[in-house]
GROMACS .gro file of N, CA, C and O in nm:
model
  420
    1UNK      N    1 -13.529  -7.901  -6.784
    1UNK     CA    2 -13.428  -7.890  -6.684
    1UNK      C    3 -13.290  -7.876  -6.747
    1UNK      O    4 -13.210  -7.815  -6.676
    2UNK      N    5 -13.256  -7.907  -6.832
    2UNK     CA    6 -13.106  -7.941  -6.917
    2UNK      C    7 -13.138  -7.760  -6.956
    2UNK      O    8 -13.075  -7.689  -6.878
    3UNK      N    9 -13.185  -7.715  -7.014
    3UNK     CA   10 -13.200  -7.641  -7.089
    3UNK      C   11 -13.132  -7.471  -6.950
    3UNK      O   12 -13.059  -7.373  -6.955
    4UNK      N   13 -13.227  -7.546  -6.846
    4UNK     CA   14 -13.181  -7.440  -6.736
    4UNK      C   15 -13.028  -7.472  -6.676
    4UNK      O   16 -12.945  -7.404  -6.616
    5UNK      N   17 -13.031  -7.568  -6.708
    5UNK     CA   18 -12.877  -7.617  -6.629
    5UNK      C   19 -12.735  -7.556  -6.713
    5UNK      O   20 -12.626  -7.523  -6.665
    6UNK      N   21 -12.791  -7.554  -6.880
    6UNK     CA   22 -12.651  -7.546  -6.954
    6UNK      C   23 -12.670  -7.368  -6.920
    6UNK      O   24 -12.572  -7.302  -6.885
    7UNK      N   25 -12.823  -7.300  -6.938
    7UNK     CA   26 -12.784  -7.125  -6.880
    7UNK      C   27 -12.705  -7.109  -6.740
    7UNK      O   28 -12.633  -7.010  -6.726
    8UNK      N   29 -12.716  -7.203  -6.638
    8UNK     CA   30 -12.679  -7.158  -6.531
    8UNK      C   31 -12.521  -7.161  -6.529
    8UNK      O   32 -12.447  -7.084  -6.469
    9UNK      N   33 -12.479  -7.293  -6.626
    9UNK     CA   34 -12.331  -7.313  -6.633
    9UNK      C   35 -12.292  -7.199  -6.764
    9UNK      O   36 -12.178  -7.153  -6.766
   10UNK      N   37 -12.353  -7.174  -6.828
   10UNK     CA   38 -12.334  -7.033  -6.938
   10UNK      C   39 -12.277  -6.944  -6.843
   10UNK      O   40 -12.155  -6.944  -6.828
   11UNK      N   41 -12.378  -6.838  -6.751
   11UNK     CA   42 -12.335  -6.777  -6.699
   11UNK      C   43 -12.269  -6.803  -6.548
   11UNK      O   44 -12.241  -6.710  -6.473
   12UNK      N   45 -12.252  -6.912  -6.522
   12UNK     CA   46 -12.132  -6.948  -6.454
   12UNK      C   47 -11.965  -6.912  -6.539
   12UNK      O   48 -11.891  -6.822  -6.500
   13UNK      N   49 -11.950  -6.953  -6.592
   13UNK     CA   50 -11.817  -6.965  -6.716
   13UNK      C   51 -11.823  -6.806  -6.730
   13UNK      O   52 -11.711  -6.755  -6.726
   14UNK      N   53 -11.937  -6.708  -6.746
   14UNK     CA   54 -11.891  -6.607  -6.801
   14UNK      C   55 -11.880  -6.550  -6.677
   14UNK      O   56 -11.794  -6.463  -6.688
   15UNK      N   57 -11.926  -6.554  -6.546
   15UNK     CA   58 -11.902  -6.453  -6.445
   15UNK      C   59 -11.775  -6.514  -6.357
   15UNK      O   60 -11.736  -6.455  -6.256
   16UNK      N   61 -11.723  -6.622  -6.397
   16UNK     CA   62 -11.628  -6.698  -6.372
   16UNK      C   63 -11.504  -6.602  -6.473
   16UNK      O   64 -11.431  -6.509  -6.439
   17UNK      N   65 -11.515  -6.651  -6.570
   17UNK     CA   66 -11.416  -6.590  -6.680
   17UNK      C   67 -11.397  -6.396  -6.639
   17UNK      O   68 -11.298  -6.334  -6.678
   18UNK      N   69 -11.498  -6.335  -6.566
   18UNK     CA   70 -11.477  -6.237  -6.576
   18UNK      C   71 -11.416  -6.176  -6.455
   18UNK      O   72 -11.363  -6.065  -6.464
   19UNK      N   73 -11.421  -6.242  -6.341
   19UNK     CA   74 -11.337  -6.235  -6.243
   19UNK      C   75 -11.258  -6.249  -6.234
   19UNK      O   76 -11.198  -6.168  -6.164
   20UNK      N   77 -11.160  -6.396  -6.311
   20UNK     CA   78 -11.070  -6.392  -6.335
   20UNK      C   79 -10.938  -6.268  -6.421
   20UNK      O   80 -10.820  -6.237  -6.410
   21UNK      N   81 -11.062  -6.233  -6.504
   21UNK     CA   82 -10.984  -6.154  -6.589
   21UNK      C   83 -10.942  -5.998  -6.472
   21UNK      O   84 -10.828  -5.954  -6.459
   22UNK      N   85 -11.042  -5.950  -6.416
   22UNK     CA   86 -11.042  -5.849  -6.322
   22UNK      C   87 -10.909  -5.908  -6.214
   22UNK      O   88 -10.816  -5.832  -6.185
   23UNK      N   89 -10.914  -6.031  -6.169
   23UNK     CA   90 -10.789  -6.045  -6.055
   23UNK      C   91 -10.682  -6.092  -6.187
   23UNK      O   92 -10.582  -6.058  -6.124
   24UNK      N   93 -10.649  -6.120  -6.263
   24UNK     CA   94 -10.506  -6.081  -6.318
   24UNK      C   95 -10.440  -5.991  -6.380
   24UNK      O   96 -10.320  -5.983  -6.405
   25UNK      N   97 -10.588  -5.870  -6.418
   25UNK     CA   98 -10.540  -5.740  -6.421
   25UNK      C   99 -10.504  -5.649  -6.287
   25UNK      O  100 -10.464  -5.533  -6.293
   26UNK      N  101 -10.520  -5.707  -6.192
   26UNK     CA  102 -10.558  -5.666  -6.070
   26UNK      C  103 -10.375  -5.715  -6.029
   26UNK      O  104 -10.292  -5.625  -6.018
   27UNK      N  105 -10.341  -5.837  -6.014
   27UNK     CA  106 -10.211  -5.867  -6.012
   27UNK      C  107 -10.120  -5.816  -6.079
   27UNK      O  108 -10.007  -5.797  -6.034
   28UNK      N  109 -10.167  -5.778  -6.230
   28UNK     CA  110 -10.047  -5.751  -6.304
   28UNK      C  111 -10.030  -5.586  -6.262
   28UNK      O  112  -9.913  -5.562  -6.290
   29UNK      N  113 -10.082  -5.481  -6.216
   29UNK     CA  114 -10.088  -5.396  -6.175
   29UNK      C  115 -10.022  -5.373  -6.049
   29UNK      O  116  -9.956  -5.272  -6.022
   30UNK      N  117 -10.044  -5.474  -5.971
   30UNK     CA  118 -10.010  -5.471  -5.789
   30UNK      C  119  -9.811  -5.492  -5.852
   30UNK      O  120  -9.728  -5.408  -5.815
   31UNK      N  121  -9.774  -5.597  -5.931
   31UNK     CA  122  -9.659  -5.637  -5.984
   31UNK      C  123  -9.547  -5.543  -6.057
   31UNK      O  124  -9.426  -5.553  -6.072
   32UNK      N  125  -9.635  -5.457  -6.092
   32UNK     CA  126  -9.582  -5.359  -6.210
   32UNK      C  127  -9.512  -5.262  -6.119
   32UNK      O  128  -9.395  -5.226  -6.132
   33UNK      N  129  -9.636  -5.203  -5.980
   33UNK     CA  130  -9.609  -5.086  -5.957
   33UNK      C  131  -9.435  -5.091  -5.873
   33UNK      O  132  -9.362  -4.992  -5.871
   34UNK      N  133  -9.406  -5.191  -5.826
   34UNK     CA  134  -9.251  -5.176  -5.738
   34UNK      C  135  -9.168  -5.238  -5.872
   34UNK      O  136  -9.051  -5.230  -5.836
   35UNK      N  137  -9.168  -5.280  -5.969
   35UNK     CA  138  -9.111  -5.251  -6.111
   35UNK      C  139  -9.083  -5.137  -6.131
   35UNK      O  140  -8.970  -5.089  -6.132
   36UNK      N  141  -9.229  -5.060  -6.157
   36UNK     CA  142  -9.184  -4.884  -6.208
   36UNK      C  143  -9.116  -4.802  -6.185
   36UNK      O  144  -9.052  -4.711  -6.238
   37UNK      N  145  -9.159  -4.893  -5.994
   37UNK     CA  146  -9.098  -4.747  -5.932
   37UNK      C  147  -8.937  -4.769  -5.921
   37UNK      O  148  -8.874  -4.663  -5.922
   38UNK      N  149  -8.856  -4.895  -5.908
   38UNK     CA  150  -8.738  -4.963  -5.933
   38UNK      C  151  -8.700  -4.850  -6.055
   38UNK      O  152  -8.621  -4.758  -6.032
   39UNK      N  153  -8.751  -4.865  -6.161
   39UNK     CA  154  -8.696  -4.830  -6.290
   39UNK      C  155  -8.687  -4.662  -6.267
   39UNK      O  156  -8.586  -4.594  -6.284
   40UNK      N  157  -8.808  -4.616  -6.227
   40UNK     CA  158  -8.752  -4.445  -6.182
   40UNK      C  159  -8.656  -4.440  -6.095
   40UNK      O  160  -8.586  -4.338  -6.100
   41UNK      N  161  -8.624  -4.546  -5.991
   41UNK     CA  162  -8.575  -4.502  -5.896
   41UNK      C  163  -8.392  -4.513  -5.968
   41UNK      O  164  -8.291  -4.458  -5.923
   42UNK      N  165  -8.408  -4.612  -6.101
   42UNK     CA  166  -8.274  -4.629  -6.140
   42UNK      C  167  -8.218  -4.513  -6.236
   42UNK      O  168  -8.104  -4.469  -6.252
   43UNK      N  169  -8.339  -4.479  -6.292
   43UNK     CA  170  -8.326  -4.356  -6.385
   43UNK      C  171  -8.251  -4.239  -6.323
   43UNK      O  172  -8.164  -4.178  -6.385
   44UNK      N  173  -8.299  -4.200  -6.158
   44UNK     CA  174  -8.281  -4.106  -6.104
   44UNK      C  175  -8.151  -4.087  -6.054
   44UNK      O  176  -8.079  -3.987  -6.053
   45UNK      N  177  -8.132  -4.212  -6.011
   45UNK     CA  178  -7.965  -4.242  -5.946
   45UNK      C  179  -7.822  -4.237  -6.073
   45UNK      O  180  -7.701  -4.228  -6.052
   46UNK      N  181  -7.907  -4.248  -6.216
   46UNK     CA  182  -7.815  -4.268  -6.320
   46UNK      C  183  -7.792  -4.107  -6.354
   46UNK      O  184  -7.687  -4.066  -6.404
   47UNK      N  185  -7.906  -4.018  -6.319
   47UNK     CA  186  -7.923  -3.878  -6.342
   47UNK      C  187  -7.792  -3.821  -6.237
   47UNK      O  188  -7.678  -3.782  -6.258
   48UNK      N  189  -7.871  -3.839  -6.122
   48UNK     CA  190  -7.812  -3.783  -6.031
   48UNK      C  191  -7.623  -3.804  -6.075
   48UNK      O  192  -7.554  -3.713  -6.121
   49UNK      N  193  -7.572  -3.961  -6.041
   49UNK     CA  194  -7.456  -3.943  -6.116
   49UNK      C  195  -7.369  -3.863  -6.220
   49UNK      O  196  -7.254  -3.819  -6.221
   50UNK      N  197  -7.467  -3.863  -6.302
   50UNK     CA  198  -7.407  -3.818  -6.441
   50UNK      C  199  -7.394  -3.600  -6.378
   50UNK      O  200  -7.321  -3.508  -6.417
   51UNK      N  201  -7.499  -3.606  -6.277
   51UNK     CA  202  -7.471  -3.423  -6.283
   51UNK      C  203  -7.374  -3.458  -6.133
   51UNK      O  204  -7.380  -3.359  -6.061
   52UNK      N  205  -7.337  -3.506  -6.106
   52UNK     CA  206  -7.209  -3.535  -5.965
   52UNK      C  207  -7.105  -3.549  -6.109
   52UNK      O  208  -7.037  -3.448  -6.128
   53UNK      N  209  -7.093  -3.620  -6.173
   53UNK     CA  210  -6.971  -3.596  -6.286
   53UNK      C  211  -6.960  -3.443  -6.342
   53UNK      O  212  -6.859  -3.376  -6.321
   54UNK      N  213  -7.034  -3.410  -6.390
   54UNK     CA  214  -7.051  -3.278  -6.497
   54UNK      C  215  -7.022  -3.173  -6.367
   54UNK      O  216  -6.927  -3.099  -6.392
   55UNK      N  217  -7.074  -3.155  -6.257
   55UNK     CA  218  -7.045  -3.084  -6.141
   55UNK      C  219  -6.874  -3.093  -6.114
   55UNK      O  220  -6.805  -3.001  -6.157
   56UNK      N  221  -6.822  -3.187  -6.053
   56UNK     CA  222  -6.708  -3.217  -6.078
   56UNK      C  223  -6.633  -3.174  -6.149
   56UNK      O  224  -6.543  -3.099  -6.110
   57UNK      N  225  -6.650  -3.211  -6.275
   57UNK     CA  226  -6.569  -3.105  -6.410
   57UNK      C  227  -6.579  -3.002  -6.404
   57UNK      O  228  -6.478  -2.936  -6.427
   58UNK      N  229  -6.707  -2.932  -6.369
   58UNK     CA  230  -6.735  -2.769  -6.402
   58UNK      C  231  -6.625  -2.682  -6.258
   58UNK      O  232  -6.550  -2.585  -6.244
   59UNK      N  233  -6.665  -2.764  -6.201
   59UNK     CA  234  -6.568  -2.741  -6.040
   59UNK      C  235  -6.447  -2.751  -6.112
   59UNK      O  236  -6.395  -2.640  -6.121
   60UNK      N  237  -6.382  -2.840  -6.165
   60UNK     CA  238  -6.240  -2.844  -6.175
   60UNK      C  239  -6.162  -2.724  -6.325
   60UNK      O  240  -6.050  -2.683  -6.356
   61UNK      N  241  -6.293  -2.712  -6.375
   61UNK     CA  242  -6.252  -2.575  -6.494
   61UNK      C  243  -6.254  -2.497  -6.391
   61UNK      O  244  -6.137  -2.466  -6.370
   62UNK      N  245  -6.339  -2.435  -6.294
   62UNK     CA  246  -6.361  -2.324  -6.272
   62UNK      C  247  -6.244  -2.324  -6.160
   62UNK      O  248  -6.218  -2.204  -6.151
   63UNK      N  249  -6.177  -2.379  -6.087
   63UNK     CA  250  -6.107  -2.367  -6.040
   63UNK      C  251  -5.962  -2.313  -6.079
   63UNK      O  252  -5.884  -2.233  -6.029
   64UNK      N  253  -5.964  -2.415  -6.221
   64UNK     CA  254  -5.800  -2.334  -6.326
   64UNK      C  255  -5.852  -2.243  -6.343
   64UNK      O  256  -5.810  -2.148  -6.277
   65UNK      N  257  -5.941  -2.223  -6.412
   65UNK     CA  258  -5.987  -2.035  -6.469
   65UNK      C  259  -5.933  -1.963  -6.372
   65UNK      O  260  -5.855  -1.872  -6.398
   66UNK      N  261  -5.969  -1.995  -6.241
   66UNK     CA  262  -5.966  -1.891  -6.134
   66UNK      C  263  -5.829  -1.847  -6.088
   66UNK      O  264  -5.779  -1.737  -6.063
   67UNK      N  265  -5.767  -2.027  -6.083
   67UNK     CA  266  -5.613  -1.989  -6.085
   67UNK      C  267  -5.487  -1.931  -6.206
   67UNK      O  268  -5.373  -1.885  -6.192
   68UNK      N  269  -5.579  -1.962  -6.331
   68UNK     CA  270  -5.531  -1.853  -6.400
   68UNK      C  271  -5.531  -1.687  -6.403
   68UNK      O  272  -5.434  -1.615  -6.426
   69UNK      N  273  -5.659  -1.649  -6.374
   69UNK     CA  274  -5.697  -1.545  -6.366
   69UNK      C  275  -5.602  -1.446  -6.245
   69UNK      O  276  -5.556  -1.336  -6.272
   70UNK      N  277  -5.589  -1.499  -6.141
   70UNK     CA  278  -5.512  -1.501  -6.086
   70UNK      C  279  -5.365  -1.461  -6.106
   70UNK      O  280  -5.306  -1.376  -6.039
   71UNK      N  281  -5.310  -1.540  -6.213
   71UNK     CA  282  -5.160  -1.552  -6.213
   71UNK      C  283  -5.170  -1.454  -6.349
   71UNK      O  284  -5.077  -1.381  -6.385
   72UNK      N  285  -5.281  -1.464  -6.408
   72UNK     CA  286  -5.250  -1.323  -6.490
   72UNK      C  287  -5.249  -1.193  -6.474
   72UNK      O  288  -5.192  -1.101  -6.533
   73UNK      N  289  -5.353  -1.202  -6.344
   73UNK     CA  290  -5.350  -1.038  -6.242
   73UNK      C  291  -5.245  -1.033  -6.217
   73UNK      O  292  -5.191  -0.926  -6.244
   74UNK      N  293  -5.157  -1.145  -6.150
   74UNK     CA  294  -5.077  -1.096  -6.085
   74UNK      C  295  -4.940  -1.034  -6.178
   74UNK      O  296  -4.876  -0.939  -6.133
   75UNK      N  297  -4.900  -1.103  -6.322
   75UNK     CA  298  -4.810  -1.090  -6.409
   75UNK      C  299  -4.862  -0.916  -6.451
   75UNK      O  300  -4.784  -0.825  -6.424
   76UNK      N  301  -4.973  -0.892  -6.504
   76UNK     CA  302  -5.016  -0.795  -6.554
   76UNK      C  303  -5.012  -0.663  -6.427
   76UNK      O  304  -5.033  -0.549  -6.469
   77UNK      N  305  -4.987  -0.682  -6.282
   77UNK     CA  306  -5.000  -0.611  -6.223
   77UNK      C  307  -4.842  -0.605  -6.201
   77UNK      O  308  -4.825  -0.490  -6.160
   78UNK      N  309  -4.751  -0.650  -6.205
   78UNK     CA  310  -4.587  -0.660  -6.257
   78UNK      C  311  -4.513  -0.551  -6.334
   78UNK      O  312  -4.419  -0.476  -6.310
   79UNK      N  313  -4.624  -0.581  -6.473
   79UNK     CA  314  -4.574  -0.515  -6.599
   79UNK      C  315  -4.604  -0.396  -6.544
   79UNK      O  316  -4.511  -0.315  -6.545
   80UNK      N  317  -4.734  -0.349  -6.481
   80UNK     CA  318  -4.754  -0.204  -6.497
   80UNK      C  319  -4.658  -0.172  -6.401
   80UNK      O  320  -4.570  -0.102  -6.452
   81UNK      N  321  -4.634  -0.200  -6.249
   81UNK     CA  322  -4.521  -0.156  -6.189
   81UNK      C  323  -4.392  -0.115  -6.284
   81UNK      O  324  -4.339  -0.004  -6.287
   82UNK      N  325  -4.342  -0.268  -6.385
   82UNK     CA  326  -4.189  -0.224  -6.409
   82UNK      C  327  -4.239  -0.112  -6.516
   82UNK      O  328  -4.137  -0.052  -6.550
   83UNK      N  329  -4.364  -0.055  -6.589
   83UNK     CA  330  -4.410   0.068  -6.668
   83UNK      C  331  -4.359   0.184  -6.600
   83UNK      O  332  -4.283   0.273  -6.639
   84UNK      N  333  -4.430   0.160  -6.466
   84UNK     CA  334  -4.391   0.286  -6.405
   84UNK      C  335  -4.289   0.297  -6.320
   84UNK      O  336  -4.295   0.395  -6.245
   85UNK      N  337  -4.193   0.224  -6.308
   85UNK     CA  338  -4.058   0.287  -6.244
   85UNK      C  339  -3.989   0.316  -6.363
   85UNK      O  340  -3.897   0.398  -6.356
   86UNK      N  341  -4.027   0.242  -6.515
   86UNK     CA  342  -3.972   0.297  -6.638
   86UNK      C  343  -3.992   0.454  -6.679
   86UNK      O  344  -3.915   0.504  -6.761
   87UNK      N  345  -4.114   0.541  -6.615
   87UNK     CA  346  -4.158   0.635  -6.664
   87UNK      C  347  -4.254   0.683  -6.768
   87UNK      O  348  -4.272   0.786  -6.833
   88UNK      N  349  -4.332   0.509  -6.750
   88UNK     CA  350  -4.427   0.522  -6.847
   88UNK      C  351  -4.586   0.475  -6.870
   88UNK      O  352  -4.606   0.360  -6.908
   89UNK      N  353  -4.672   0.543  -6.851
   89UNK     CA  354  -4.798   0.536  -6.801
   89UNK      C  355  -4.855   0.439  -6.867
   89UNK      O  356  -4.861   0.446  -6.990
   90UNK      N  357  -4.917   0.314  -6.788
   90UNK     CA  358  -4.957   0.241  -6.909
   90UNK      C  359  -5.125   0.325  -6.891
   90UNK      O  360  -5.173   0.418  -6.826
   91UNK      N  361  -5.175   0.213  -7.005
   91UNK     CA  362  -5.332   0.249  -7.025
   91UNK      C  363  -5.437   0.234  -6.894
   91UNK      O  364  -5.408   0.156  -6.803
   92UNK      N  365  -5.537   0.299  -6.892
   92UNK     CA  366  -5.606   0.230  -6.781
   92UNK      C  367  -5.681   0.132  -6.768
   92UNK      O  368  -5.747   0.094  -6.865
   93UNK      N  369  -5.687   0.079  -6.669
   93UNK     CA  370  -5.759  -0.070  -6.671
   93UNK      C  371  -5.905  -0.097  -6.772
   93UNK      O  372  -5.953   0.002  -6.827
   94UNK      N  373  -5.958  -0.205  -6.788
   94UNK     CA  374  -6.056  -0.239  -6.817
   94UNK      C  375  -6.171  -0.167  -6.707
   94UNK      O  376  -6.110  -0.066  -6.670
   95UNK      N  377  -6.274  -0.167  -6.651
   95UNK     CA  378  -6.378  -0.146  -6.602
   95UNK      C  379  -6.363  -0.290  -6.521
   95UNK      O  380  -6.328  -0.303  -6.404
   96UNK      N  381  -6.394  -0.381  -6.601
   96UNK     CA  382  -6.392  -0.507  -6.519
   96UNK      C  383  -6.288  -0.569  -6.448
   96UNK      O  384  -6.293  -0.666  -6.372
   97UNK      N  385  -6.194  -0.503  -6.483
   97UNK     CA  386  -6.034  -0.549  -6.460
   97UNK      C  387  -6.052  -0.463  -6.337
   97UNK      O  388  -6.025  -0.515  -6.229
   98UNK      N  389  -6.092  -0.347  -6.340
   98UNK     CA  390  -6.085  -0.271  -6.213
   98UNK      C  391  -6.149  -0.331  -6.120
   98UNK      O  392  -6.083  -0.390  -6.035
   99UNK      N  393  -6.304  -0.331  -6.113
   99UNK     CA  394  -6.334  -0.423  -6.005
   99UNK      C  395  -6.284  -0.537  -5.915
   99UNK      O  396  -6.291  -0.548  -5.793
  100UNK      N  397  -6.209  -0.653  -6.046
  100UNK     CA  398  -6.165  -0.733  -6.020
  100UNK      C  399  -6.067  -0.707  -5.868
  100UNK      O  400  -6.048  -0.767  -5.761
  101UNK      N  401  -6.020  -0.577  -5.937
  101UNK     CA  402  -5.879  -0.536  -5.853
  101UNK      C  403  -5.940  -0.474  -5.679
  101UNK      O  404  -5.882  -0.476  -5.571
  102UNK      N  405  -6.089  -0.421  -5.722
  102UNK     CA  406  -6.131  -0.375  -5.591
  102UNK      C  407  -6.180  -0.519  -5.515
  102UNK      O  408  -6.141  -0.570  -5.410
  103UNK      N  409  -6.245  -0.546  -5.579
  103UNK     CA  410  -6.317  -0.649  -5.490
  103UNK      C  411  -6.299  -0.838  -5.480
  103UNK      O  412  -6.347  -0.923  -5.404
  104UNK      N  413  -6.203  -0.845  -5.598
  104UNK     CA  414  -6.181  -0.969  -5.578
  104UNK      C  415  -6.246  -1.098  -5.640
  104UNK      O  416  -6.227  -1.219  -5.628
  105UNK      N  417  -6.344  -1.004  -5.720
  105UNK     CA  418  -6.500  -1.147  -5.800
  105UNK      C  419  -6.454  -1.091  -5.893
  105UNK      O  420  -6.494  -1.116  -6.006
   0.00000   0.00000   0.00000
């Protein structure tokens, strides 16, 4: 009888021990997953920021460019006037300079 009693508590302990191990892998999993997703969700918001900055900047170059571009058409479209009430032909535009002048992009 002893002999059956210490197998039954043998595999008691081991089907004991092995359940356990299954529910705290089982917890540490259920625990992890609103962790992970926390940590993507912080990753994403740190992303997102950083291209709302870089956007921002690129917006605020492209805006001087534009208002340069601008104030140089307009100086360069000056000179050629005072050229030609001087009597003197300037060169012709760029190709791209021309467009610029038709259409405005």
């Amino acid at each position: 009888m002893g002999i059956v009693g210490t197998c039954v508590t043998l595999v008691g302990v081991v089907v004991t021990g092995w359940f356990t191990y299954r529910g705290t892998r089982t917890a540490a999993a259920i625990q992890a997953g609103p962790a992970a997703e926390q940590t993507k969700f912080a990753v994403l918001e740190a992303t997102v920021r950083r291209v709302d900055e870089e956007n921002g900047s690129l917006r605020g170059r492209q805006s001087r460019l534009e208002s340069l571009l601008r104030a140089f058409a307009w100086t360069a479209d000056r000179w050629a006037r005072q050229m030609h009430e001087a009597g003197i032909e300037p060169e012709p535009p760029h190709p791209l300079v021309d467009e610029y002048n038709r259409t405005g992009v």
